Short mmCIF file of C-alpha atoms in Angstrom, two decimals:
data_model
loop_
_atom_site.label_atom_id
_atom_site.label_comp_id
_atom_site.label_asym_id
_atom_site.label_seq_id
_atom_site.Cartn_x
_atom_site.Cartn_y
_atom_site.Cartn_z
CA UNK A 1 65.32 99.84 103.18
CA UNK A 2 64.06 103.38 101.80
CA UNK A 3 64.00 104.82 104.87
CA UNK A 4 67.55 104.10 105.53
CA UNK A 5 68.92 106.15 102.29
CA UNK A 6 66.42 108.98 103.22
CA UNK A 7 68.48 108.78 106.46
CA UNK A 8 72.21 108.58 105.05
CA UNK A 9 70.46 111.49 102.49
CA UNK A 10 69.48 113.66 105.90
CA UNK A 11 72.92 112.92 107.67
CA UNK A 12 75.38 113.72 104.28
CA UNK A 13 73.37 116.89 103.97
CA UNK A 14 73.29 118.46 107.53
CA UNK A 15 77.39 117.16 108.05
CA UNK A 16 77.97 118.19 104.98
CA UNK A 17 76.33 121.99 105.90
CA UNK A 18 74.66 121.93 102.20
CA UNK A 19 73.08 119.85 99.61
CA UNK A 20 75.89 121.23 96.56
CA UNK A 21 78.53 120.01 99.11
CA UNK A 22 77.05 117.06 99.95
CA UNK A 23 76.48 115.97 96.74
CA UNK A 24 79.94 116.30 95.32
CA UNK A 25 80.93 113.83 98.85
CA UNK A 26 78.71 111.31 98.93
CA UNK A 27 77.97 110.99 94.42
CA UNK A 28 74.25 112.15 94.42
CA UNK A 29 72.90 114.83 93.01
CA UNK A 30 71.78 117.59 95.10
CA UNK A 31 68.22 117.01 93.84
CA UNK A 32 68.04 113.78 94.56
CA UNK A 33 69.55 114.61 98.24
CA UNK A 34 66.49 117.58 98.35
CA UNK A 35 63.79 115.11 97.26
CA UNK A 36 65.19 112.55 100.08
CA UNK A 37 65.54 115.49 103.13
CA UNK A 38 61.83 116.39 101.61
CA UNK A 39 60.16 113.19 102.26
CA UNK A 40 61.97 112.69 105.62
CA UNK A 41 60.36 115.54 106.95
CA UNK A 42 57.21 114.69 105.65
CA UNK A 43 56.94 110.74 106.66
CA UNK A 44 58.47 112.24 110.36
CA UNK A 45 55.69 114.67 110.60
CA UNK A 46 58.81 117.79 111.85
CA UNK A 47 61.16 120.13 109.65
CA UNK A 48 64.57 119.26 110.25
CA UNK A 49 66.79 121.93 108.13
CA UNK A 50 66.68 124.83 107.96
CA UNK A 51 67.10 126.35 104.06
CA UNK A 52 68.94 129.67 103.01
CA UNK A 53 70.57 130.23 99.53
CA UNK A 54 73.50 129.74 100.82
CA UNK A 55 73.82 126.65 103.50
CA UNK A 56 71.99 124.26 105.14
CA UNK A 57 71.41 124.20 109.30
CA UNK A 58 70.04 121.88 111.19
CA UNK A 59 66.85 122.74 113.06
CA UNK A 60 66.81 121.74 116.85
CA UNK A 61 64.14 118.45 116.22
CA UNK A 62 67.57 117.73 112.81
CA UNK A 63 70.29 118.48 115.65
CA UNK A 64 68.39 115.76 118.12
CA UNK A 65 68.01 113.14 115.41
CA UNK A 66 71.39 113.53 114.32
CA UNK A 67 72.84 113.02 117.84
CA UNK A 68 71.07 109.30 117.84
CA UNK A 69 71.69 108.89 113.73
CA UNK A 70 74.87 108.57 113.10
CA UNK A 71 76.43 106.69 115.58
CA UNK A 72 73.26 104.30 114.58
CA UNK A 73 74.41 104.57 111.26
CA UNK A 74 77.87 103.68 112.02
CA UNK A 75 76.19 100.49 113.66
CA UNK A 76 74.59 99.17 110.90
CA UNK A 77 78.16 99.67 108.03
CA UNK A 78 80.39 98.18 110.95
CA UNK A 79 77.12 95.27 111.37
CA UNK A 80 77.31 95.53 107.15
CA UNK A 81 81.12 95.24 107.11
CA UNK A 82 82.01 91.88 109.45
CA UNK A 83 81.18 90.18 105.97
CA UNK A 84 84.35 91.46 105.32
CA UNK A 85 86.04 88.85 107.51
CA UNK A 86 84.77 85.93 104.61
CA UNK A 87 86.64 87.65 101.70
CA UNK A 88 90.36 87.25 101.06
CA UNK A 89 90.95 90.25 102.80
CA UNK A 90 89.53 93.31 104.45
CA UNK A 91 87.53 95.85 102.48
CA UNK A 92 85.54 98.62 102.76
CA UNK A 93 86.15 103.19 103.43
CA UNK A 94 88.06 103.85 106.70
CA UNK A 95 87.45 107.71 108.13
CA UNK A 96 90.44 108.86 110.23
CA UNK A 97 90.04 113.01 112.02
CA UNK A 98 93.50 113.90 112.86
CA UNK A 99 94.73 117.04 113.72
CA UNK A 100 97.36 118.61 111.01
CA UNK A 101 100.64 118.14 112.47
CA UNK A 102 99.61 114.11 112.23
CA UNK A 103 99.08 113.89 109.10
CA UNK A 104 102.27 115.57 108.64
CA UNK A 105 104.32 113.56 110.75
CA UNK A 106 102.24 110.58 111.79
CA UNK A 107 100.35 109.33 109.23
CA UNK A 108 103.54 109.51 106.43
CA UNK A 109 105.54 106.87 107.86
CA UNK A 110 102.70 104.69 108.69
CA UNK A 111 100.19 104.67 105.25
CA UNK A 112 102.68 103.37 102.10
CA UNK A 113 102.66 99.55 104.16
CA UNK A 114 99.24 99.93 104.95
CA UNK A 115 97.68 101.02 101.65
CA UNK A 116 99.73 98.04 100.25
CA UNK A 117 98.82 95.74 102.70
CA UNK A 118 95.21 95.71 102.02
CA UNK A 119 94.35 97.02 98.60
CA UNK A 120 90.85 96.73 99.64
CA UNK A 121 90.30 99.24 101.93
CA UNK A 122 89.80 103.32 100.85
CA UNK A 123 91.32 105.40 103.04
CA UNK A 124 90.10 108.99 104.08
CA UNK A 125 91.64 111.56 106.17
CA UNK A 126 89.95 114.30 108.00
CA UNK A 127 93.30 116.96 108.70
CA UNK A 128 91.48 119.50 111.20
CA UNK A 129 92.46 120.47 114.71
CA UNK A 130 88.42 122.24 115.78
CA UNK A 131 88.53 118.53 117.96
CA UNK A 132 84.90 117.36 116.60
CA UNK A 133 83.24 114.01 118.26
CA UNK A 134 84.85 111.38 115.53
CA UNK A 135 81.39 109.06 115.94
CA UNK A 136 79.45 112.29 114.95
CA UNK A 137 81.33 113.58 112.28
CA UNK A 138 80.98 110.47 110.36
CA UNK A 139 84.88 109.12 111.13
CA UNK A 140 85.42 105.26 112.40
CA UNK A 141 88.74 106.98 114.66
CA UNK A 142 90.98 109.48 115.41
CA UNK A 143 94.42 110.96 116.63
CA UNK A 144 94.61 112.29 119.28
CA UNK A 145 97.11 113.83 122.01
CA UNK A 146 96.55 112.20 126.14
CA UNK A 147 94.96 115.22 126.95
CA UNK A 148 92.47 115.40 124.08
CA UNK A 149 90.97 111.61 123.93
CA UNK A 150 87.56 110.79 125.37
CA UNK A 151 86.14 108.95 127.68
CA UNK A 152 84.89 105.29 126.72
CA UNK A 153 87.84 105.09 123.85
CA UNK A 154 90.24 102.69 123.25
CA UNK A 155 93.61 104.29 122.89
CA UNK A 156 96.48 102.45 121.00
CA UNK A 157 99.64 104.52 120.46
CA UNK A 158 100.70 105.41 117.06
CA UNK A 159 103.71 107.37 115.97
CA UNK A 160 106.39 108.42 118.21
CA UNK A 161 106.13 107.67 121.61
CA UNK A 162 108.33 110.80 123.24
CA UNK A 163 107.81 114.65 120.99
CA UNK A 164 108.82 117.89 121.63
CA UNK A 165 108.28 121.02 120.62
CA UNK A 166 111.06 122.65 119.28
CA UNK A 167 111.89 127.10 118.93
CA UNK A 168 113.54 127.90 116.34
CA UNK A 169 114.42 131.44 114.06
CA UNK A 170 116.03 132.10 110.78
CA UNK A 171 119.63 132.84 111.46
CA UNK A 172 119.37 136.36 109.85
CA UNK A 173 116.71 137.47 112.78
CA UNK A 174 118.53 135.97 115.32
CA UNK A 175 121.99 137.91 114.22
CA UNK A 176 120.09 141.04 114.09
CA UNK A 177 117.64 140.63 117.49
CA UNK A 178 120.06 138.39 119.33
CA UNK A 179 120.18 134.75 120.23
CA UNK A 180 118.13 134.23 123.59
CA UNK A 181 119.63 132.53 126.45
CA UNK A 182 116.56 131.88 128.88
CA UNK A 183 113.30 131.58 128.10
CA UNK A 184 112.11 135.28 129.66
CA UNK A 185 113.95 136.34 126.97
CA UNK A 186 112.01 135.33 124.35
CA UNK A 187 109.11 137.95 125.32
CA UNK A 188 111.58 140.74 124.08
CA UNK A 189 111.11 138.87 120.45
CA UNK A 190 108.81 138.49 117.61
CA UNK A 191 107.13 135.57 117.88
CA UNK A 192 105.18 133.49 115.93
CA UNK A 193 101.80 132.20 117.58
CA UNK A 194 98.39 130.51 116.82
CA UNK A 195 94.97 130.50 117.08
CA UNK A 196 93.01 127.48 117.82
CA UNK A 197 89.99 127.18 115.01
CA UNK A 198 87.12 128.20 118.07
CA UNK A 199 88.67 131.32 118.43
CA UNK A 200 91.30 130.58 121.60
CA UNK A 201 94.65 131.25 121.58
CA UNK A 202 97.62 128.36 121.79
CA UNK A 203 99.18 128.28 125.34
CA UNK A 204 101.81 129.91 126.74
CA UNK A 205 105.59 128.44 125.56
CA UNK A 206 106.53 125.37 128.45
CA UNK A 207 110.10 124.55 128.49
CA UNK A 208 111.77 123.22 131.10
CA UNK A 209 115.46 122.24 132.36
CA UNK A 210 116.94 119.99 135.23
CA UNK A 211 113.51 120.06 137.38
CA UNK A 212 112.88 124.13 136.35
CA UNK A 213 109.50 124.77 134.56
CA UNK A 214 109.03 128.47 132.25
CA UNK A 215 106.09 129.04 131.03
CA UNK A 216 105.58 132.44 128.45
CA UNK A 217 102.83 134.31 126.83
CA UNK A 218 105.42 135.55 123.36
CA UNK A 219 103.87 138.83 121.91
CA UNK A 220 103.82 138.82 118.60
CA UNK A 221 102.59 140.63 115.01
CA UNK A 222 101.53 137.33 113.44
CA UNK A 223 98.45 135.22 115.02
CA UNK A 224 98.44 132.05 112.45
CA UNK A 225 95.31 129.64 112.61
CA UNK A 226 96.27 126.65 114.10
CA UNK A 227 96.62 123.47 111.13
CA UNK A 228 96.22 124.62 107.98
CA UNK A 229 98.53 127.96 108.02
CA UNK A 230 100.74 126.74 110.03
CA UNK A 231 103.32 126.06 106.64
CA UNK A 232 102.30 129.81 106.26
CA UNK A 233 103.87 130.75 109.83
CA UNK A 234 106.92 128.43 109.13
CA UNK A 235 107.94 130.44 105.81
CA UNK A 236 107.89 133.58 107.61
CA UNK A 237 110.14 131.93 110.00
CA UNK A 238 112.54 131.63 107.49
CA UNK A 239 111.97 134.61 106.45
CA UNK A 240 113.31 135.86 109.61
CA UNK A 241 109.87 137.71 110.54
CA UNK A 242 110.56 135.78 114.15
CA UNK A 243 110.66 132.74 116.47
CA UNK A 244 108.36 129.78 116.15
CA UNK A 245 107.66 127.09 118.67
CA UNK A 246 106.16 124.39 116.55
CA UNK A 247 106.42 120.08 116.24
CA UNK A 248 110.59 119.31 116.29
CA UNK A 249 109.54 116.54 113.61
CA UNK A 250 107.40 119.60 111.22
CA UNK A 251 111.12 121.62 112.00
CA UNK A 252 113.74 118.83 111.60
CA UNK A 253 114.46 119.48 107.47
CA UNK A 254 114.56 123.38 108.15
CA UNK A 255 117.66 122.31 110.81
CA UNK A 256 119.00 120.21 108.77
CA UNK A 257 119.60 122.58 106.18
CA UNK A 258 120.42 125.16 108.16
CA UNK A 259 117.85 127.60 107.38
CA UNK A 260 116.69 127.49 110.83
CA UNK A 261 118.64 127.31 113.65
CA UNK A 262 117.67 125.87 117.24
CA UNK A 263 116.57 128.42 120.33
CA UNK A 264 116.57 127.70 123.62
CA UNK A 265 117.72 123.51 122.72
CA UNK A 266 118.78 122.31 126.15
CA UNK A 267 114.47 124.29 127.33
CA UNK A 268 113.52 122.40 124.87
CA UNK A 269 110.61 120.04 126.96
CA UNK A 270 109.49 116.76 125.73
CA UNK A 271 105.77 115.27 125.92
CA UNK A 272 104.01 111.50 125.30
CA UNK A 273 103.36 110.41 121.21
CA UNK A 274 99.94 110.92 120.26
CA UNK A 275 97.49 107.73 120.33
CA UNK A 276 94.82 105.99 117.75
CA UNK A 277 91.55 106.02 119.57
CA UNK A 278 88.22 104.83 118.93
CA UNK A 279 85.00 104.25 120.62
CA UNK A 280 84.96 100.58 122.04
CA UNK A 281 81.00 100.67 122.22
CA UNK A 282 80.54 99.93 118.81
CA UNK A 283 81.93 96.94 116.49
CA UNK A 284 84.35 97.12 114.81
CA UNK A 285 84.57 97.58 111.20
CA UNK A 286 87.02 95.19 109.71
CA UNK A 287 89.02 98.19 108.11
CA UNK A 288 89.49 100.05 110.99
CA UNK A 289 90.45 96.20 113.25
CA UNK A 290 93.01 95.57 110.08
CA UNK A 291 94.33 99.02 110.93
CA UNK A 292 94.69 98.84 115.19
CA UNK A 293 96.38 95.40 114.14
CA UNK A 294 98.90 97.24 111.20
CA UNK A 295 99.74 100.27 113.60
CA UNK A 296 100.12 97.52 116.72
CA UNK A 297 102.84 95.58 114.50
CA UNK A 298 104.27 98.76 112.89
CA UNK A 299 105.32 101.40 116.47
CA UNK A 300 107.90 103.94 116.16
CA UNK A 301 110.25 104.21 118.53
CA UNK A 302 110.91 108.08 120.76
CA UNK A 303 111.80 110.31 118.60
CA UNK A 304 115.45 111.48 117.83
CA UNK A 305 115.29 114.00 120.53
CA UNK A 306 114.57 113.39 124.34
#
């Protein structure tokens, strides 16, 4: 069991990229974690972490160990949690990795009922748009769209089954610069664009009407990080800086208030909604099983926009 504790300590430090960060998230002191990692390296006879004054990073040996260790410890945790089935209700921690859009548009309709139904479950949600490996990141499940789903994973529909990106701008901006009548008109407008954490720009804006598909590469002064900085892009659209292309559900309150005006609404292209996905090759922990069952019985219908 001491070996298992040291392995858990090593994994926590490696994933947090630092002893202090791991101590804050695990509730174990940084010195205790440092001693555990040092003990593990001594036992194995190989350095597992490169240490600097600011951070740590896995060595090649450490990286190879993490690849095998994270899923293995997840199996151990899942095996121990099987006993939850013998209690009055499932208990334990459920960790979800989701895009920021799902945290904003999908989970709020689901989590209040789920948490009320399962008071013994503690839920941790990591919202990011870097599409990390769910199991390697220490999470039990994730939310992704079908083009992002990994192989050998079980996918369960969650949230609205039809969504679309809406194009919008402040009425004042449109009064000053004109209202586009065709998607190509946007090439003459200031557009608020996004960039992924990987450094790649978001793909072209895509529109569809009567079987015609139009893709444009918008231009504009402002580029924001997709995910956490999207609220800034919305604020800039509200301030009349430019045209925004974002989930309709994100912008709907601003349409209702009149602060933003739909642009090219008959060109908005629908796409299929997200999925909850998890590994089919490991024991499903009781908290995750409870969440999957809850999602299946509380599925949303189509979004309001076709």
